[in-house]
Each structure stands twice: as C-alpha cells, then as structure tokens.
XYZ file of C-alpha atoms in Angstrom:
366
model
C -4.636 4.983 29.162
C -5.286 2.156 30.786
C -3.319 -1.235 30.568
C -5.181 -4.125 28.579
C -6.483 -6.191 30.928
C -7.813 -9.726 29.426
C -9.917 -10.779 32.073
C -12.309 -7.376 32.451
C -12.264 -5.724 29.248
C -14.027 -8.103 26.248
C -13.444 -7.568 22.447
C -15.776 -6.401 20.382
C -14.746 -6.087 16.826
C -11.685 -7.141 14.976
C -10.011 -6.255 11.761
C -6.781 -6.306 9.568
C -5.396 -3.420 8.568
C -1.411 -0.980 8.230
C -1.549 1.061 11.395
C 0.678 4.845 10.660
C 0.779 7.756 13.208
C 1.238 11.136 12.720
C 4.404 12.419 12.772
C 5.083 14.817 15.668
C 7.610 17.052 14.542
C 6.130 18.326 11.148
C 1.862 16.572 12.278
C 1.993 16.633 8.046
C 3.634 13.346 7.426
C 2.889 9.730 8.232
C 4.721 7.110 10.481
C 4.432 3.497 9.340
C 3.349 2.394 13.210
C 4.635 -1.729 11.607
C 5.863 -3.017 8.692
C 3.032 -5.634 7.798
C -0.555 -5.480 8.481
C -1.827 -5.220 11.837
C -5.240 -6.534 14.258
C -7.222 -3.392 15.473
C -10.115 -4.879 18.069
C -12.600 -2.799 19.723
C -12.137 -3.424 23.903
C -15.722 -3.577 26.491
C -14.146 -2.805 29.876
C -17.358 -3.356 31.701
C -15.782 -2.192 35.518
C -14.813 1.462 34.301
C -17.775 1.393 31.202
C -15.028 2.317 28.560
C -14.646 1.709 24.560
C -11.242 0.890 23.405
C -9.196 0.434 20.453
C -6.632 -1.364 20.711
C -3.492 -2.456 18.264
C -0.670 -4.788 19.083
C 2.398 -4.805 16.820
C 5.084 -7.344 18.363
C 5.773 -7.431 21.305
C 4.869 -3.348 22.198
C 1.087 -1.785 21.622
C 1.156 0.904 18.617
C -2.396 1.334 19.012
C -3.844 2.505 22.530
C -7.376 5.105 22.380
C -9.818 5.160 24.367
C -13.230 6.327 22.411
C -14.726 9.422 24.178
C -18.727 11.105 22.436
C -15.633 13.821 21.124
C -14.530 12.348 17.863
C -14.578 11.496 14.523
C -13.798 8.305 12.312
C -12.736 10.278 9.192
C -12.451 8.364 5.686
C -10.057 10.116 3.815
C -9.762 7.574 0.945
C -11.284 4.595 -0.484
C -9.257 2.113 1.358
C -8.087 5.291 4.578
C -8.958 6.499 7.822
C -8.031 8.146 10.408
C -9.120 10.145 13.498
C -7.290 12.188 16.570
C -6.979 11.065 20.078
C -6.105 14.252 21.755
C -5.349 12.578 25.048
C -2.315 10.431 23.632
C -2.306 14.187 21.670
C -1.878 11.998 17.696
C -4.103 11.028 15.106
C -3.735 7.554 13.633
C -4.802 5.733 10.444
C -5.531 3.116 8.929
C -4.795 1.527 5.614
C -7.263 -1.288 4.666
C -7.105 -3.874 1.716
C -10.698 -2.838 0.844
C -13.469 -0.161 0.865
C -15.938 -2.879 1.993
C -13.719 -3.266 5.437
C -12.862 0.486 5.655
C -16.885 0.952 5.798
C -17.139 -1.845 8.156
C -14.959 -0.250 11.041
C -16.045 3.411 10.090
C -19.985 1.578 11.110
C -18.558 -0.121 14.260
C -16.418 3.310 15.845
C -20.393 5.455 15.366
C -21.369 2.360 16.965
C -18.412 2.175 19.873
C -18.932 6.259 19.511
C -22.342 5.997 20.363
C -21.944 4.027 23.248
C -20.182 5.885 25.012
C -22.064 8.480 24.551
C -24.408 6.633 26.218
C -22.597 5.337 29.000
C -21.303 9.139 29.678
C -25.013 10.645 30.079
C -25.241 7.331 32.554
C -22.234 8.196 34.951
C -23.138 11.962 34.680
C -26.729 11.161 35.781
C -25.691 8.381 38.991
C -23.030 11.497 39.826
C -25.558 13.994 39.960
C -28.127 12.106 41.342
C -24.996 10.888 44.203
C -24.439 14.228 44.982
C -27.787 16.385 44.891
C -26.079 19.874 45.097
C -23.891 20.000 42.098
C -27.252 20.120 39.835
C -27.639 23.602 40.564
C -24.277 25.127 39.886
C -23.435 22.680 37.490
C -24.671 24.486 34.008
C -22.726 27.517 35.175
C -19.158 26.161 34.112
C -18.168 28.248 31.610
C -14.014 28.651 30.143
C -13.132 31.090 32.939
C -13.695 29.104 36.418
C -12.742 30.847 39.020
C -12.937 30.633 43.186
C -16.040 32.804 43.853
C -18.226 31.179 41.124
C -17.815 27.821 42.476
C -18.120 28.464 46.493
C -19.859 26.671 48.042
C -23.115 27.602 50.709
C -21.302 29.815 54.844
C -23.537 28.312 57.432
C -23.460 29.674 60.880
C -23.076 27.460 63.673
C -22.918 29.949 66.911
C -25.390 32.841 67.849
C -25.967 35.786 66.834
C -23.252 37.521 68.618
C -20.457 34.599 67.202
C -20.858 34.758 63.164
C -17.934 31.605 62.910
C -18.801 30.777 59.042
C -17.202 27.383 58.088
C -16.953 25.697 54.530
C -18.205 22.428 53.831
C -15.111 20.135 53.644
C -17.060 17.952 51.421
C -18.547 19.924 49.063
C -14.960 21.765 48.472
C -14.037 18.126 47.191
C -16.765 17.671 45.329
C -16.855 20.879 43.414
C -12.750 20.805 42.716
C -13.186 17.644 41.546
C -16.527 19.053 39.446
C -14.067 22.166 38.226
C -10.578 19.613 36.617
C -13.084 17.372 34.373
C -14.673 21.090 33.681
C -11.257 22.164 32.258
C -10.103 18.969 31.397
C -13.761 19.273 28.439
C -12.206 22.717 27.529
C -8.504 21.272 27.553
C -10.042 18.242 24.856
C -12.101 20.792 22.938
C -9.367 22.720 22.382
C -7.070 19.563 21.027
C -10.495 18.044 18.607
C -9.576 21.901 17.122
C -5.890 21.003 16.613
C -6.070 18.181 16.173
C -8.431 18.653 13.132
C -6.295 21.930 11.748
C -3.220 19.109 11.722
C -5.692 16.779 9.521
C -6.618 19.806 7.789
C -3.270 20.161 6.668
C -2.007 15.684 6.637
C -4.998 15.978 4.209
C -3.278 19.208 1.919
C -0.334 17.178 1.560
C -1.401 13.077 0.940
C -2.947 15.664 -2.041
C -0.149 16.739 -2.553
C 2.073 13.807 -2.950
C -0.570 12.153 -4.762
C -0.465 14.919 -7.476
C 2.814 14.359 -7.488
C 2.843 10.589 -7.907
C 0.499 10.563 -10.576
C 2.556 13.075 -11.597
C 5.529 10.641 -12.110
C 4.173 7.578 -13.622
C 2.679 9.322 -16.225
C 6.161 10.170 -16.868
C 7.424 6.798 -16.335
C 4.284 5.482 -18.888
C 5.816 7.866 -20.823
C 8.941 6.006 -20.221
C 7.850 3.234 -20.910
C 5.581 4.093 -24.535
C 9.252 4.263 -25.315
C 11.211 1.303 -23.989
C 8.207 -0.844 -25.481
C 8.492 1.019 -29.557
C 12.591 -0.138 -28.534
C 11.251 -3.258 -27.705
C 9.067 -4.103 -31.231
C 12.329 -2.747 -32.969
C 14.601 -5.084 -31.573
C 11.792 -7.734 -32.265
C 11.210 -7.239 -35.842
C 15.220 -7.040 -36.520
C 14.706 -10.293 -34.949
C 12.256 -11.569 -36.643
C 14.676 -10.372 -40.233
C 17.557 -11.842 -39.156
C 15.394 -15.149 -37.925
C 13.762 -15.002 -41.802
C 17.472 -14.424 -43.193
C 18.637 -17.643 -41.087
C 15.803 -19.844 -42.425
C 16.597 -18.816 -46.108
C 20.236 -20.275 -45.824
C 20.254 -22.693 -43.721
C 17.717 -24.458 -44.749
C 15.316 -25.396 -42.198
C 12.071 -24.519 -42.106
C 10.493 -26.301 -39.858
C 12.865 -25.045 -36.818
C 12.742 -21.285 -37.905
C 8.836 -21.342 -38.031
C 9.623 -22.744 -34.034
C 12.069 -19.252 -33.639
C 9.354 -17.151 -35.698
C 6.481 -18.694 -33.689
C 8.261 -18.350 -30.118
C 8.727 -15.044 -31.557
C 5.288 -13.758 -31.997
C 4.309 -14.495 -29.748
C 6.919 -12.637 -27.233
C 5.413 -10.245 -29.173
C 1.482 -10.495 -28.345
C 3.261 -10.873 -25.147
C 4.882 -7.336 -25.288
C 1.867 -5.664 -26.753
C -0.080 -7.229 -23.852
C 1.949 -5.519 -20.967
C 1.720 -2.602 -22.519
C -2.156 -2.543 -22.980
C -1.719 -3.979 -19.101
C -0.318 -0.702 -18.379
C -2.418 1.128 -20.712
C -4.809 -0.239 -17.935
C -2.515 0.697 -15.002
C -2.721 4.595 -16.070
C -6.494 4.678 -16.796
C -6.590 3.660 -13.297
C -4.942 5.714 -12.024
C -5.597 9.244 -14.008
C -9.099 7.724 -12.761
C -9.306 7.112 -9.391
C -7.285 8.209 -5.885
C -5.360 6.273 -3.867
C -3.171 6.774 -1.042
C 0.722 7.004 -1.588
C 1.335 4.063 -0.254
C -1.021 2.487 -2.849
C 0.661 3.827 -5.411
C 4.949 3.052 -4.213
C 3.532 -0.008 -4.282
C 2.123 -0.220 -8.293
C 5.615 1.825 -8.505
C 7.473 -0.504 -7.691
C 5.219 -3.977 -9.241
C 5.309 -2.403 -12.976
C 8.917 -1.881 -12.195
C 9.702 -5.714 -11.621
C 8.059 -5.800 -14.724
C 9.970 -3.778 -16.240
C 12.779 -6.244 -14.983
C 11.005 -8.709 -16.473
C 10.733 -7.475 -20.267
C 14.469 -6.285 -19.713
C 15.394 -9.857 -19.097
C 12.454 -11.009 -21.921
C 15.201 -8.859 -24.389
C 17.244 -10.953 -23.019
C 16.560 -13.826 -23.636
C 15.419 -13.416 -27.144
C 19.358 -11.983 -27.970
C 20.387 -15.798 -26.649
C 18.369 -16.971 -28.947
C 18.920 -14.936 -32.054
C 23.064 -15.403 -31.068
C 22.500 -19.518 -30.538
C 21.186 -19.131 -34.159
C 23.493 -17.138 -35.675
C 25.775 -20.234 -33.670
C 24.405 -22.766 -36.021
C 24.430 -20.867 -38.397
C 27.977 -20.370 -38.681
C 28.288 -23.738 -37.839
C 25.909 -25.469 -40.580
C 28.074 -22.822 -42.806
C 31.821 -24.799 -41.665
C 29.726 -28.479 -42.373
C 28.187 -27.017 -45.645
C 32.925 -26.319 -46.477
C 33.484 -28.898 -45.878
C 31.100 -31.571 -47.644
C 32.027 -28.821 -50.386
C 35.169 -30.210 -49.908
C 34.634 -33.640 -50.147
C 32.441 -33.551 -53.064
C 35.109 -32.001 -54.804
C 37.473 -34.968 -53.901
C 34.975 -37.073 -55.296
C 34.609 -35.270 -58.553
C 38.150 -35.809 -59.098
C 38.368 -38.460 -57.880
C 35.625 -39.969 -60.152
C 37.599 -37.812 -63.048
C 40.072 -39.485 -63.097
C 38.451 -42.939 -62.609
C 36.742 -41.931 -66.233
C 39.959 -40.972 -67.947
C 41.422 -44.406 -66.449
C 37.984 -45.678 -67.926
C 38.892 -43.493 -71.504
C 41.733 -45.415 -71.550
C 41.108 -48.542 -71.485
C 38.124 -48.381 -74.088
C 41.035 -47.322 -76.496
C 43.567 -49.853 -75.659
C 40.614 -52.377 -76.653
C 39.515 -50.827 -79.266
C 43.410 -50.965 -80.957
C 43.108 -54.423 -79.973
C 40.037 -54.659 -81.883
C 40.930 -53.712 -84.504
C 44.579 -55.312 -84.977
C-alpha cells in the first residue's frame, strides 16, 4: 500500500459511514474498525495514476485500499455494502445512514473503477509501445509459465566456425518483469475467487443472524404485549382506587385531576403499544443489518424502562393519595370529637336554661 501523500493526491468524493472489516480468523464475521462513523474518501494519485479509498480513524488508517478493475462493490442490504481487496487480504464493509448515501457511494465506486481500468489500459499501451519486442510474446502467457516460453532470440556474433550465443540482457529483464506482472494478475484472480467465497459465507452468516434477530424481536414483542396488559390491569386498579378515594374524601376536583392524569398515562401506554406494533411490522417487512437491529432493540429496552418508570410514578401517586386519605380521615375524626364536645356543652347549657325557666315560672306563680 502506498502512503497517503497530500501534496500529490486529490480527494474526489467523501462520505460518512461505519467501517467494518472481515474477521481474518473466520472470514465470516464483521469486526468494527471504528466506534463511530468515519469519513471515507476517494483519492487520485496523478503521478501513479492510481485511485484509492482511504479512511482515517483517530491516528491510524482503517481503510487504505487501491482500486483495481477487478474489484466489485456489492450492496448486501439497503444501507450496507462491501468490497474485497486482495492486496490487503481483507474484505471491507460500510454501513451508511441512508439508502441514498449507499447508492451515491456505489455509483462513485463504479466510476472510479472504470477510470482505473482506463488508466491501466493506457499504461499497458505505453509499456507495449516502449517495448515492441514483447508485443508478440505477450498473448502467449498462461498459468503454466516456464523459462522456455520466455527465452529471447539467440544472436550469432561470430563467423560460421564459431557459433557463440549470447542472451540479450535487456530483453531478459523486460521479460522477467512481464512474467512477474502476469503472475501477480493470476494471483489476484485466485484471491478474488477466495474473497467471493468469503463474501458468500458472510452473506449466509448475516442472513442467519438476521433471522435470529427477528425471532428474538418477535419474542420480545410478545413479552412487551404481556407487560402492557399487566400495566393496563394495574391502571384499571389505580382508577378504581382513585374513584374510591374521590368518594371518601369528597373532593371531586382533585380526584378528577388524578383521574385525568391516569387517563393520559393510559393513552400514552396505548400509544407506545401502537408504536411497538408498527416497529414489529417494519422489522418483518424489511431486512436490516444486525447492527441496526441491535440498536433498535436497545431503543425498545430503553422505552420499556421508561414504561416501568412511569408505572412506578403512578404507584407513587396512589401512595400519596392514600396518605392524603388517611390524613383526611384523621382530621375528620378530630372534627367529630370536637363536634361531640360542642354538643355536650350545648346539652349542659340547654339543661341550665330549662332549670332557669322553671325557676322563673315558679316565681311568677307566687
């Protein structure tokens, strides 16, 4: 891999994506190359006529891939694509935020791949023009290269009596270079076959993971429905308790406010249930990558925790209402005791007044 030279390489296109690399041990699982989304850019080296894809995460290059005409960028899902790099002996994967970004990157990859092919053809034409002696032998290359099929012509430099043969050193060097280039092309072809097989295993593993994730999501949805039914029963019980408190306290305004709050909480729970059902349908209707399913599962867990927290708050409100009812009962008991005292005092006063009336009546009779 060439190092990145800012002074001679110019960026062509850049995009933000999550970068992954194939696990070198299993050739099936994806390993994240960075914790967050990174900038992935196409660069062009004018001196070498080479196109590269480069991405830097922190202080190291997580992608440094030279584009060749035999590379292929494959979209494995709506937001994920990958390509194999035989020189780096790995497979790169990119996860984009939207399908549009993935489509733009794939189109740019095809354009750069075509440009790399044209650049290679031009370089081969210039090489053949500079080395005309290779134009005849070049089409005869095959997988079984041998020294005999690349032997240069023999030259007779002395007379008929002395036939000393000399091999042209320049032609030998040129043929050695050409042979190495052909071997390299053949090795790249075999590496492409290996990478295609690795991509097939990766797709099968991803499909299995997606099926497992969907099954887990379906089981989680059943649990959510059961918990929601329990929450609804708890809400009904809380409503009955609030109605009883309203009847005992004789404060319909406060009870009505608590009832409205409980109604709003119930509506929120029903809204969350409908949202969950929509998420279930979306999961069943489309196939997403494993990372996205895990993120959506974490979000659902967070929402479930929010529901539990709301239920705890409702229980706290019921406990506070019960405390208010108990305090109201205590105040009512105290008021009844005071009324009894007043009634007793009034009875005493009435008896005194009755005695006074009888005394007055006796005085009037006398």
